[in-house]
Amino acid sequence: MIKSFRHKGLEQFFRTGSKAGIQPHHAGKLRLQLAALDNAKTPEI
């Protein structure tokens, strides 16, 4: 579960899919990482 973001562009990408605040070639990998973090129940592995 993601509770907060420090990076506004990353938060905007997560919430809306907008690539305006991130480097577009990182979007695929970031999407996978954010999905994994959002699905986590605890911060542990």
Tab-separated table of C-alpha atoms in Angstrom:
chain	number	residue	atom	x	y	z
A	1	MET	CA	0.000	0.000	0.000
A	2	ILE	CA	1.370	3.366	-1.005
A	3	LYS	CA	0.560	6.003	1.593
A	4	SER	CA	2.416	9.019	0.237
A	5	PHE	CA	4.834	10.227	-2.432
A	6	ARG	CA	7.804	12.561	-2.214
A	7	HIS	CA	7.981	13.007	-5.994
A	8	LYS	CA	5.003	14.841	-7.490
A	9	GLY	CA	5.645	13.564	-11.014
A	10	LEU	CA	5.705	9.969	-9.787
A	11	GLU	CA	2.473	10.487	-7.875
A	12	GLN	CA	0.815	11.999	-10.939
A	13	PHE	CA	1.998	9.042	-13.049
A	14	PHE	CA	0.638	6.581	-10.484
A	15	ARG	CA	-2.747	8.286	-10.162
A	16	THR	CA	-3.406	9.372	-13.756
A	17	GLY	CA	-0.866	7.638	-16.008
A	18	SER	CA	0.579	10.998	-17.098
A	19	LYS	CA	4.251	10.771	-18.045
A	20	ALA	CA	4.764	14.546	-17.765
A	21	GLY	CA	6.757	14.390	-14.502
A	22	ILE	CA	8.886	11.315	-15.269
A	23	GLN	CA	11.182	10.152	-18.029
A	24	PRO	CA	8.886	8.335	-20.492
A	25	HIS	CA	11.292	5.466	-21.141
A	26	HIS	CA	11.067	4.537	-17.426
A	27	ALA	CA	7.265	4.277	-17.463
A	28	GLY	CA	6.992	0.515	-17.981
A	29	LYS	CA	9.343	-0.415	-15.162
A	30	LEU	CA	7.902	2.240	-12.840
A	31	ARG	CA	4.380	0.960	-13.465
A	32	LEU	CA	5.411	-2.565	-12.392
A	33	GLN	CA	7.261	-1.328	-9.306
A	34	LEU	CA	4.425	0.956	-8.209
A	35	ALA	CA	1.886	-1.832	-8.671
A	36	ALA	CA	3.986	-4.179	-6.523
A	37	LEU	CA	4.366	-1.531	-3.807
A	38	ASP	CA	0.680	-0.667	-3.883
A	39	ASN	CA	-0.300	-4.340	-3.532
A	40	ALA	CA	2.029	-4.907	-0.567
A	41	LYS	CA	0.368	-5.304	2.798
A	42	THR	CA	3.502	-4.485	4.844
A	43	PRO	CA	6.778	-2.699	4.031
A	44	GLU	CA	8.678	-5.977	4.453
A	45	ILE	CA	9.587	-8.259	1.555
